[in-house]
Amino acid sequence: MRDSESFPGLHAWLDTPLGRYVMAWEAARFDAQVADIFGYNAVQLGVPEFDFLRANRMPFRFRAGAGNVGVETDYAALPFAANSLDLVVLPHVLEFAANPHQVLREVERVLVPEGHVVIAGFNPVSLFGIKRMLAGKTGCYPWRGQYLSLRRLKDWLALLSFETGSQASGCFLPAVEQPQWLERLRGLDWAGDRWWPIGGGVYVIHAIKRVQGIRLIMPKWDRKAGARALAPLVQKAGGQPGSPGMRLDVGDDTPRP
C-alpha cells in the first residue's frame, strides 16, 4: 500500500473507468445529502482522495483516517470528544474495517444529539456482490472485505438509536472495466432504479442520531390566552377610579365586588 492510500489498491481502482464511474455517482449523492445539513464541525472518514464534504457549508470541515488526511486516526478509536461533531460521512469504511460495528459506535459517540451520518457502501445483493464472490479473498480493492446489506446496516443503526432517512442505490451495471461496455450498459442504471431499486452496486444512506428525552419545544400560539395575559385591569370602587375593593375588567362596565 502506498503511504497516501487510505485502502490498499484504492488508487489503482480509482484510475479505472469503473472506479471513476462509481465515484462520480457517489459524489453527486453525497453533494445532495450534505448540502442542507447545518452545524459547525464536519468530518469525512475514509477515501480522502475525494472531497465528499464539498457541498456542505459548515465552517470547519476536514478529512480523517489514513492517507492524505488532516488527522490520522484509527476508525475504531476516533480522537474526538463526545458530542463534538455535527456531521460524519463514511465512504466505504465499514466494509473494510476489522470491526465495523465499533466504527459505528465511535461515530455515534462523537456526534451531537440530532447529528448526521451519511454512509456509502458496496451492496452484496447486486452484480458487484457477485463479482466479489467470484474474486474471493485474493481479489484486489474493492472486490474483498465484508459488504454490508442495507437491511443489516439499518439494523445496526437502529441499535445505536439512529433514525434512518433517505437512501439511494446506483451503479446497477456489471463490474466491467472497458469504457465502451460501461457506455453501452448505462441504460441498466435507469432500469434498475425503476424496477430493482435495492440492487444497485453501491448505496448512500443518511441517518440522524436520536437521544431519548431531548425534544424540540415549540411555542404555543394561543391568541386568546395572550390577550388575557396582556389585558390591563382597571380598579374601581363606587364608580371612582383608584378606590380599593372594586374592579372593572376592560370591555365590561359592570362593577364587581
PDB file of N, CA and C in Angstrom, residues 31-120:
ATOM      1  N   ASP A  31     -23.203  15.085  -2.424  1.00  0.00           N
ATOM      2  CA  ASP A  31     -23.497  16.519  -2.565  1.00  0.00           C
ATOM      3  C   ASP A  31     -24.947  16.810  -2.198  1.00  0.00           C
ATOM      4  N   ALA A  32     -25.859  15.982  -2.700  1.00  0.00           N
ATOM      5  CA  ALA A  32     -27.279  16.196  -2.435  1.00  0.00           C
ATOM      6  C   ALA A  32     -27.610  15.990  -0.954  1.00  0.00           C
ATOM      7  N   GLN A  33     -26.946  15.031  -0.308  1.00  0.00           N
ATOM      8  CA  GLN A  33     -27.263  14.723   1.088  1.00  0.00           C
ATOM      9  C   GLN A  33     -26.731  15.767   2.060  1.00  0.00           C
ATOM     10  N   VAL A  34     -25.503  16.251   1.846  1.00  0.00           N
ATOM     11  CA  VAL A  34     -24.863  17.105   2.851  1.00  0.00           C
ATOM     12  C   VAL A  34     -25.109  18.589   2.627  1.00  0.00           C
ATOM     13  N   ALA A  35     -25.672  18.967   1.489  1.00  0.00           N
ATOM     14  CA  ALA A  35     -25.802  20.389   1.163  1.00  0.00           C
ATOM     15  C   ALA A  35     -26.628  21.152   2.194  1.00  0.00           C
ATOM     16  N   ASP A  36     -27.673  20.544   2.731  1.00  0.00           N
ATOM     17  CA  ASP A  36     -28.578  21.238   3.644  1.00  0.00           C
ATOM     18  C   ASP A  36     -28.461  20.754   5.081  1.00  0.00           C
ATOM     19  N   ILE A  37     -27.315  20.181   5.446  1.00  0.00           N
ATOM     20  CA  ILE A  37     -27.052  19.803   6.831  1.00  0.00           C
ATOM     21  C   ILE A  37     -26.206  20.909   7.459  1.00  0.00           C
ATOM     22  N   PHE A  38     -26.711  21.499   8.531  1.00  0.00           N
ATOM     23  CA  PHE A  38     -26.063  22.668   9.123  1.00  0.00           C
ATOM     24  C   PHE A  38     -25.452  22.325  10.474  1.00  0.00           C
ATOM     25  N   GLY A  39     -24.510  23.146  10.886  1.00  0.00           N
ATOM     26  CA  GLY A  39     -23.822  22.950  12.148  1.00  0.00           C
ATOM     27  C   GLY A  39     -22.486  23.672  12.110  1.00  0.00           C
ATOM     28  N   TYR A  40     -21.508  23.132  12.850  1.00  0.00           N
ATOM     29  CA  TYR A  40     -20.207  23.782  12.951  1.00  0.00           C
ATOM     30  C   TYR A  40     -19.060  22.886  12.498  1.00  0.00           C
ATOM     31  N   ASN A  41     -19.117  21.579  12.822  1.00  0.00           N
ATOM     32  CA  ASN A  41     -17.983  20.688  12.572  1.00  0.00           C
ATOM     33  C   ASN A  41     -18.419  19.473  11.773  1.00  0.00           C
ATOM     34  N   ALA A  42     -17.688  19.181  10.700  1.00  0.00           N
ATOM     35  CA  ALA A  42     -17.978  18.027   9.852  1.00  0.00           C
ATOM     36  C   ALA A  42     -16.673  17.314   9.523  1.00  0.00           C
ATOM     37  N   VAL A  43     -16.708  15.985   9.515  1.00  0.00           N
ATOM     38  CA  VAL A  43     -15.515  15.200   9.215  1.00  0.00           C
ATOM     39  C   VAL A  43     -15.852  14.112   8.207  1.00  0.00           C
ATOM     40  N   GLN A  44     -14.915  13.845   7.304  1.00  0.00           N
ATOM     41  CA  GLN A  44     -15.010  12.732   6.366  1.00  0.00           C
ATOM     42  C   GLN A  44     -14.007  11.677   6.786  1.00  0.00           C
ATOM     43  N   LEU A  45     -14.482  10.452   6.998  1.00  0.00           N
ATOM     44  CA  LEU A  45     -13.628   9.328   7.362  1.00  0.00           C
ATOM     45  C   LEU A  45     -13.490   8.412   6.157  1.00  0.00           C
ATOM     46  N   GLY A  46     -12.274   8.252   5.654  1.00  0.00           N
ATOM     47  CA  GLY A  46     -12.040   7.347   4.537  1.00  0.00           C
ATOM     48  C   GLY A  46     -12.093   8.024   3.182  1.00  0.00           C
ATOM     49  N   VAL A  47     -11.431   7.396   2.211  1.00  0.00           N
ATOM     50  CA  VAL A  47     -11.365   7.835   0.808  1.00  0.00           C
ATOM     51  C   VAL A  47     -11.089   9.348   0.724  1.00  0.00           C
ATOM     52  N   PRO A  48      -9.970   9.806   1.268  1.00  0.00           N
ATOM     53  CA  PRO A  48      -9.674  11.244   1.211  1.00  0.00           C
ATOM     54  C   PRO A  48      -9.332  11.732  -0.184  1.00  0.00           C
ATOM     55  N   GLU A  49      -9.203  10.792  -1.124  1.00  0.00           N
ATOM     56  CA  GLU A  49      -8.920  11.181  -2.498  1.00  0.00           C
ATOM     57  C   GLU A  49     -10.062  11.983  -3.121  1.00  0.00           C
ATOM     58  N   PHE A  50     -11.249  11.886  -2.510  1.00  0.00           N
ATOM     59  CA  PHE A  50     -12.412  12.653  -2.961  1.00  0.00           C
ATOM     60  C   PHE A  50     -12.930  13.499  -1.804  1.00  0.00           C
ATOM     61  N   ASP A  51     -13.364  14.698  -2.130  1.00  0.00           N
ATOM     62  CA  ASP A  51     -13.929  15.583  -1.128  1.00  0.00           C
ATOM     63  C   ASP A  51     -15.448  15.440  -1.149  1.00  0.00           C
ATOM     64  N   PHE A  52     -15.963  14.599  -0.253  1.00  0.00           N
ATOM     65  CA  PHE A  52     -17.402  14.376  -0.199  1.00  0.00           C
ATOM     66  C   PHE A  52     -18.110  15.404   0.673  1.00  0.00           C
ATOM     67  N   LEU A  53     -17.376  16.365   1.228  1.00  0.00           N
ATOM     68  CA  LEU A  53     -17.978  17.449   2.007  1.00  0.00           C
ATOM     69  C   LEU A  53     -17.997  18.760   1.242  1.00  0.00           C
ATOM     70  N   ARG A  54     -17.671  18.715  -0.033  1.00  0.00           N
ATOM     71  CA  ARG A  54     -17.511  19.960  -0.791  1.00  0.00           C
ATOM     72  C   ARG A  54     -18.787  20.783  -0.874  1.00  0.00           C
ATOM     73  N   ALA A  55     -19.952  20.131  -0.839  1.00  0.00           N
ATOM     74  CA  ALA A  55     -21.220  20.856  -0.954  1.00  0.00           C
ATOM     75  C   ALA A  55     -21.750  21.331   0.388  1.00  0.00           C
ATOM     76  N   ASN A  56     -21.103  20.948   1.477  1.00  0.00           N
ATOM     77  CA  ASN A  56     -21.554  21.351   2.798  1.00  0.00           C
ATOM     78  C   ASN A  56     -21.008  22.736   3.148  1.00  0.00           C
ATOM     79  N   ARG A  57     -21.741  23.465   4.012  1.00  0.00           N
ATOM     80  CA  ARG A  57     -21.368  24.849   4.316  1.00  0.00           C
ATOM     81  C   ARG A  57     -20.957  25.068   5.768  1.00  0.00           C
ATOM     82  N   MET A  58     -20.617  24.008   6.481  1.00  0.00           N
ATOM     83  CA  MET A  58     -20.152  24.180   7.849  1.00  0.00           C
ATOM     84  C   MET A  58     -18.789  24.871   7.850  1.00  0.00           C
ATOM     85  N   PRO A  59     -18.515  25.690   8.879  1.00  0.00           N
ATOM     86  CA  PRO A  59     -17.261  26.441   8.884  1.00  0.00           C
ATOM     87  C   PRO A  59     -16.015  25.583   9.045  1.00  0.00           C
ATOM     88  N   PHE A  60     -16.123  24.421   9.688  1.00  0.00           N
ATOM     89  CA  PHE A  60     -14.949  23.590   9.917  1.00  0.00           C
ATOM     90  C   PHE A  60     -15.191  22.199   9.345  1.00  0.00           C
ATOM     91  N   ARG A  61     -14.537  21.893   8.228  1.00  0.00           N
ATOM     92  CA  ARG A  61     -14.667  20.602   7.560  1.00  0.00           C
ATOM     93  C   ARG A  61     -13.261  20.037   7.335  1.00  0.00           C
ATOM     94  N   PHE A  62     -13.093  18.749   7.611  1.00  0.00           N
ATOM     95  CA  PHE A  62     -11.776  18.150   7.426  1.00  0.00           C
ATOM     96  C   PHE A  62     -11.924  16.653   7.172  1.00  0.00           C
ATOM     97  N   ARG A  63     -10.809  16.031   6.741  1.00  0.00           N
ATOM     98  CA  ARG A  63     -10.770  14.599   6.466  1.00  0.00           C
ATOM     99  C   ARG A  63      -9.858  13.906   7.464  1.00  0.00           C
ATOM    100  N   ALA A  64     -10.269  12.718   7.908  1.00  0.00           N
ATOM    101  CA  ALA A  64      -9.517  11.968   8.913  1.00  0.00           C
ATOM    102  C   ALA A  64      -9.453  10.502   8.502  1.00  0.00           C
ATOM    103  N   GLY A  65      -8.492   9.792   9.090  1.00  0.00           N
ATOM    104  CA  GLY A  65      -8.323   8.378   8.796  1.00  0.00           C
ATOM    105  C   GLY A  65      -6.896   8.073   8.406  1.00  0.00           C
ATOM    106  N   ALA A  66      -6.710   7.490   7.229  1.00  0.00           N
ATOM    107  CA  ALA A  66      -5.386   7.145   6.716  1.00  0.00           C
ATOM    108  C   ALA A  66      -5.203   7.771   5.349  1.00  0.00           C
ATOM    109  N   GLY A  67      -3.951   7.984   4.968  1.00  0.00           N
ATOM    110  CA  GLY A  67      -3.666   8.577   3.668  1.00  0.00           C
ATOM    111  C   GLY A  67      -3.446  10.068   3.776  1.00  0.00           C
ATOM    112  N   ASN A  68      -3.848  10.800   2.751  1.00  0.00           N
ATOM    113  CA  ASN A  68      -3.655  12.248   2.700  1.00  0.00           C
ATOM    114  C   ASN A  68      -4.796  12.941   3.443  1.00  0.00           C
ATOM    115  N   VAL A  69      -4.680  12.983   4.770  1.00  0.00           N
ATOM    116  CA  VAL A  69      -5.766  13.485   5.620  1.00  0.00           C
ATOM    117  C   VAL A  69      -5.232  14.563   6.562  1.00  0.00           C
ATOM    118  N   GLY A  70      -6.147  15.311   7.147  1.00  0.00           N
ATOM    119  CA  GLY A  70      -5.767  16.308   8.137  1.00  0.00           C
ATOM    120  C   GLY A  70      -5.480  15.701   9.492  1.00  0.00           C
ATOM    121  N   VAL A  71      -6.171  14.588   9.832  1.00  0.00           N
ATOM    122  CA  VAL A  71      -5.988  13.908  11.115  1.00  0.00           C
ATOM    123  C   VAL A  71      -5.875  12.417  10.861  1.00  0.00           C
ATOM    124  N   GLU A  72      -4.746  11.811  11.232  1.00  0.00           N
ATOM    125  CA  GLU A  72      -4.593  10.370  11.116  1.00  0.00           C
ATOM    126  C   GLU A  72      -5.189   9.698  12.346  1.00  0.00           C
ATOM    127  N   THR A  73      -6.001   8.678  12.114  1.00  0.00           N
ATOM    128  CA  THR A  73      -6.689   8.050  13.233  1.00  0.00           C
ATOM    129  C   THR A  73      -7.105   6.633  12.887  1.00  0.00           C
ATOM    130  N   ASP A  74      -7.313   5.849  13.915  1.00  0.00           N
ATOM    131  CA  ASP A  74      -7.944   4.545  13.807  1.00  0.00           C
ATOM    132  C   ASP A  74      -9.449   4.779  13.782  1.00  0.00           C
ATOM    133  N   TYR A  75     -10.126   4.221  12.787  1.00  0.00           N
ATOM    134  CA  TYR A  75     -11.562   4.462  12.667  1.00  0.00           C
ATOM    135  C   TYR A  75     -12.334   3.935  13.870  1.00  0.00           C
ATOM    136  N   ALA A  76     -11.802   2.933  14.558  1.00  0.00           N
ATOM    137  CA  ALA A  76     -12.493   2.341  15.696  1.00  0.00           C
ATOM    138  C   ALA A  76     -12.169   3.041  17.009  1.00  0.00           C
ATOM    139  N   ALA A  77     -11.324   4.073  16.980  1.00  0.00           N
ATOM    140  CA  ALA A  77     -10.986   4.828  18.187  1.00  0.00           C
ATOM    141  C   ALA A  77     -10.737   6.274  17.787  1.00  0.00           C
ATOM    142  N   LEU A  78     -11.783   6.998  17.521  1.00  0.00           N
ATOM    143  CA  LEU A  78     -11.664   8.357  16.997  1.00  0.00           C
ATOM    144  C   LEU A  78     -11.164   9.321  18.082  1.00  0.00           C
ATOM    145  N   PRO A  79     -10.224  10.198  17.733  1.00  0.00           N
ATOM    146  CA  PRO A  79      -9.653  11.116  18.724  1.00  0.00           C
ATOM    147  C   PRO A  79     -10.454  12.403  18.884  1.00  0.00           C
ATOM    148  N   PHE A  80     -11.764  12.289  18.909  1.00  0.00           N
ATOM    149  CA  PHE A  80     -12.631  13.452  19.034  1.00  0.00           C
ATOM    150  C   PHE A  80     -13.471  13.323  20.297  1.00  0.00           C
ATOM    151  N   ALA A  81     -13.787  14.456  20.892  1.00  0.00           N
ATOM    152  CA  ALA A  81     -14.592  14.451  22.111  1.00  0.00           C
ATOM    153  C   ALA A  81     -16.011  13.979  21.819  1.00  0.00           C
ATOM    154  N   ALA A  82     -16.644  13.434  22.825  1.00  0.00           N
ATOM    155  CA  ALA A  82     -18.043  13.024  22.680  1.00  0.00           C
ATOM    156  C   ALA A  82     -18.917  14.245  22.410  1.00  0.00           C
ATOM    157  N   ASN A  83     -19.919  14.046  21.557  1.00  0.00           N
ATOM    158  CA  ASN A  83     -20.879  15.111  21.239  1.00  0.00           C
ATOM    159  C   ASN A  83     -20.190  16.362  20.697  1.00  0.00           C
ATOM    160  N   SER A  84     -19.244  16.178  19.770  1.00  0.00           N
ATOM    161  CA  SER A  84     -18.476  17.316  19.265  1.00  0.00           C
ATOM    162  C   SER A  84     -18.634  17.568  17.774  1.00  0.00           C
ATOM    163  N   LEU A  85     -19.218  16.626  17.033  1.00  0.00           N
ATOM    164  CA  LEU A  85     -19.327  16.760  15.581  1.00  0.00           C
ATOM    165  C   LEU A  85     -20.792  16.804  15.159  1.00  0.00           C
ATOM    166  N   ASP A  86     -21.064  17.612  14.155  1.00  0.00           N
ATOM    167  CA  ASP A  86     -22.434  17.726  13.639  1.00  0.00           C
ATOM    168  C   ASP A  86     -22.696  16.800  12.462  1.00  0.00           C
ATOM    169  N   LEU A  87     -21.636  16.417  11.747  1.00  0.00           N
ATOM    170  CA  LEU A  87     -21.796  15.591  10.549  1.00  0.00           C
ATOM    171  C   LEU A  87     -20.569  14.709  10.380  1.00  0.00           C
ATOM    172  N   VAL A  88     -20.805  13.417  10.104  1.00  0.00           N
ATOM    173  CA  VAL A  88     -19.751  12.473   9.757  1.00  0.00           C
ATOM    174  C   VAL A  88     -20.157  11.777   8.466  1.00  0.00           C
ATOM    175  N   VAL A  89     -19.255  11.745   7.485  1.00  0.00           N
ATOM    176  CA  VAL A  89     -19.509  10.979   6.267  1.00  0.00           C
ATOM    177  C   VAL A  89     -18.544   9.797   6.240  1.00  0.00           C
ATOM    178  N   LEU A  90     -19.075   8.633   5.869  1.00  0.00           N
ATOM    179  CA  LEU A  90     -18.318   7.379   5.883  1.00  0.00           C
ATOM    180  C   LEU A  90     -18.362   6.737   4.502  1.00  0.00           C
ATOM    181  N   PRO A  91     -17.500   7.120   3.578  1.00  0.00           N
ATOM    182  CA  PRO A  91     -17.473   6.467   2.275  1.00  0.00           C
ATOM    183  C   PRO A  91     -16.617   5.196   2.295  1.00  0.00           C
ATOM    184  N   HIS A  92     -17.255   4.046   2.284  1.00  0.00           N
ATOM    185  CA  HIS A  92     -16.591   2.742   2.145  1.00  0.00           C
ATOM    186  C   HIS A  92     -15.577   2.464   3.242  1.00  0.00           C
ATOM    187  N   VAL A  93     -15.945   2.779   4.477  1.00  0.00           N
ATOM    188  CA  VAL A  93     -15.101   2.443   5.619  1.00  0.00           C
ATOM    189  C   VAL A  93     -15.565   1.145   6.263  1.00  0.00           C
ATOM    190  N   LEU A  94     -16.876   0.979   6.417  1.00  0.00           N
ATOM    191  CA  LEU A  94     -17.398  -0.143   7.189  1.00  0.00           C
ATOM    192  C   LEU A  94     -17.063  -1.493   6.577  1.00  0.00           C
ATOM    193  N   GLU A  95     -17.132  -1.623   5.252  1.00  0.00           N
ATOM    194  CA  GLU A  95     -16.907  -2.933   4.649  1.00  0.00           C
ATOM    195  C   GLU A  95     -15.447  -3.368   4.687  1.00  0.00           C
ATOM    196  N   PHE A  96     -14.529  -2.429   4.963  1.00  0.00           N
ATOM    197  CA  PHE A  96     -13.111  -2.784   5.012  1.00  0.00           C
ATOM    198  C   PHE A  96     -12.528  -2.619   6.412  1.00  0.00           C
ATOM    199  N   ALA A  97     -13.342  -2.301   7.406  1.00  0.00           N
ATOM    200  CA  ALA A  97     -12.890  -2.177   8.785  1.00  0.00           C
ATOM    201  C   ALA A  97     -12.893  -3.543   9.456  1.00  0.00           C
ATOM    202  N   ALA A  98     -11.934  -3.757  10.366  1.00  0.00           N
ATOM    203  CA  ALA A  98     -11.871  -5.026  11.087  1.00  0.00           C
ATOM    204  C   ALA A  98     -13.085  -5.199  11.991  1.00  0.00           C
ATOM    205  N   ASN A  99     -13.585  -4.093  12.547  1.00  0.00           N
ATOM    206  CA  ASN A  99     -14.741  -4.143  13.440  1.00  0.00           C
ATOM    207  C   ASN A  99     -15.701  -3.022  13.048  1.00  0.00           C
ATOM    208  N   PRO A 100     -16.510  -3.223  12.017  1.00  0.00           N
ATOM    209  CA  PRO A 100     -17.371  -2.141  11.527  1.00  0.00           C
ATOM    210  C   PRO A 100     -18.381  -1.655  12.560  1.00  0.00           C
ATOM    211  N   HIS A 101     -18.868  -2.547  13.421  1.00  0.00           N
ATOM    212  CA  HIS A 101     -19.843  -2.108  14.418  1.00  0.00           C
ATOM    213  C   HIS A 101     -19.204  -1.163  15.420  1.00  0.00           C
ATOM    214  N   GLN A 102     -17.928  -1.397  15.755  1.00  0.00           N
ATOM    215  CA  GLN A 102     -17.231  -0.482  16.661  1.00  0.00           C
ATOM    216  C   GLN A 102     -17.028   0.879  16.009  1.00  0.00           C
ATOM    217  N   VAL A 103     -16.795   0.896  14.693  1.00  0.00           N
ATOM    218  CA  VAL A 103     -16.677   2.168  13.977  1.00  0.00           C
ATOM    219  C   VAL A 103     -17.974   2.961  14.108  1.00  0.00           C
ATOM    220  N   LEU A 104     -19.104   2.291  13.941  1.00  0.00           N
ATOM    221  CA  LEU A 104     -20.393   2.973  14.082  1.00  0.00           C
ATOM    222  C   LEU A 104     -20.616   3.451  15.517  1.00  0.00           C
ATOM    223  N   ARG A 105     -20.175   2.673  16.493  1.00  0.00           N
ATOM    224  CA  ARG A 105     -20.304   3.115  17.888  1.00  0.00           C
ATOM    225  C   ARG A 105     -19.499   4.390  18.135  1.00  0.00           C
ATOM    226  N   GLU A 106     -18.309   4.457  17.544  1.00  0.00           N
ATOM    227  CA  GLU A 106     -17.498   5.653  17.682  1.00  0.00           C
ATOM    228  C   GLU A 106     -18.162   6.853  17.001  1.00  0.00           C
ATOM    229  N   VAL A 107     -18.755   6.628  15.848  1.00  0.00           N
ATOM    230  CA  VAL A 107     -19.465   7.707  15.156  1.00  0.00           C
ATOM    231  C   VAL A 107     -20.618   8.206  16.013  1.00  0.00           C
ATOM    232  N   GLU A 108     -21.358   7.288  16.619  1.00  0.00           N
ATOM    233  CA  GLU A 108     -22.463   7.689  17.495  1.00  0.00           C
ATOM    234  C   GLU A 108     -21.950   8.491  18.685  1.00  0.00           C
ATOM    235  N   ARG A 109     -20.801   8.106  19.217  1.00  0.00           N
ATOM    236  CA  ARG A 109     -20.248   8.793  20.392  1.00  0.00           C
ATOM    237  C   ARG A 109     -19.857  10.234  20.082  1.00  0.00           C
ATOM    238  N   VAL A 110     -19.217  10.461  18.951  1.00  0.00           N
ATOM    239  CA  VAL A 110     -18.695  11.796  18.667  1.00  0.00           C
ATOM    240  C   VAL A 110     -19.745  12.739  18.085  1.00  0.00           C
ATOM    241  N   LEU A 111     -20.875  12.206  17.625  1.00  0.00           N
ATOM    242  CA  LEU A 111     -21.920  13.065  17.070  1.00  0.00           C
ATOM    243  C   LEU A 111     -22.723  13.737  18.177  1.00  0.00           C
ATOM    244  N   VAL A 112     -23.101  14.978  17.941  1.00  0.00           N
ATOM    245  CA  VAL A 112     -24.010  15.668  18.854  1.00  0.00           C
ATOM    246  C   VAL A 112     -25.399  15.063  18.728  1.00  0.00           C
ATOM    247  N   PRO A 113     -26.268  15.230  19.735  1.00  0.00           N
ATOM    248  CA  PRO A 113     -27.669  14.827  19.548  1.00  0.00           C
ATOM    249  C   PRO A 113     -28.266  15.519  18.324  1.00  0.00           C
ATOM    250  N   GLU A 114     -28.976  14.767  17.523  1.00  0.00           N
ATOM    251  CA  GLU A 114     -29.524  15.220  16.246  1.00  0.00           C
ATOM    252  C   GLU A 114     -28.428  15.410  15.190  1.00  0.00           C
ATOM    253  N   GLY A 115     -27.226  14.868  15.444  1.00  0.00           N
ATOM    254  CA  GLY A 115     -26.163  14.907  14.445  1.00  0.00           C
ATOM    255  C   GLY A 115     -26.431  13.925  13.312  1.00  0.00           C
ATOM    256  N   HIS A 116     -25.715  14.105  12.207  1.00  0.00           N
ATOM    257  CA  HIS A 116     -25.988  13.349  10.981  1.00  0.00           C
ATOM    258  C   HIS A 116     -24.793  12.485  10.580  1.00  0.00           C
ATOM    259  N   VAL A 117     -25.088  11.331  10.019  1.00  0.00           N
ATOM    260  CA  VAL A 117     -24.076  10.487   9.398  1.00  0.00           C
ATOM    261  C   VAL A 117     -24.574  10.082   8.020  1.00  0.00           C
ATOM    262  N   VAL A 118     -23.682  10.129   7.030  1.00  0.00           N
ATOM    263  CA  VAL A 118     -24.002   9.705   5.665  1.00  0.00           C
ATOM    264  C   VAL A 118     -22.994   8.634   5.286  1.00  0.00           C
ATOM    265  N   ILE A 119     -23.497   7.468   4.896  1.00  0.00           N
ATOM    266  CA  ILE A 119     -22.660   6.288   4.683  1.00  0.00           C
ATOM    267  C   ILE A 119     -22.796   5.818   3.237  1.00  0.00           C
ATOM    268  N   ALA A 120     -21.659   5.483   2.618  1.00  0.00           N
ATOM    269  CA  ALA A 120     -21.650   4.842   1.306  1.00  0.00           C
ATOM    270  C   ALA A 120     -21.062   3.447   1.453  1.00  0.00           C
TER     271      ALA A 120
END
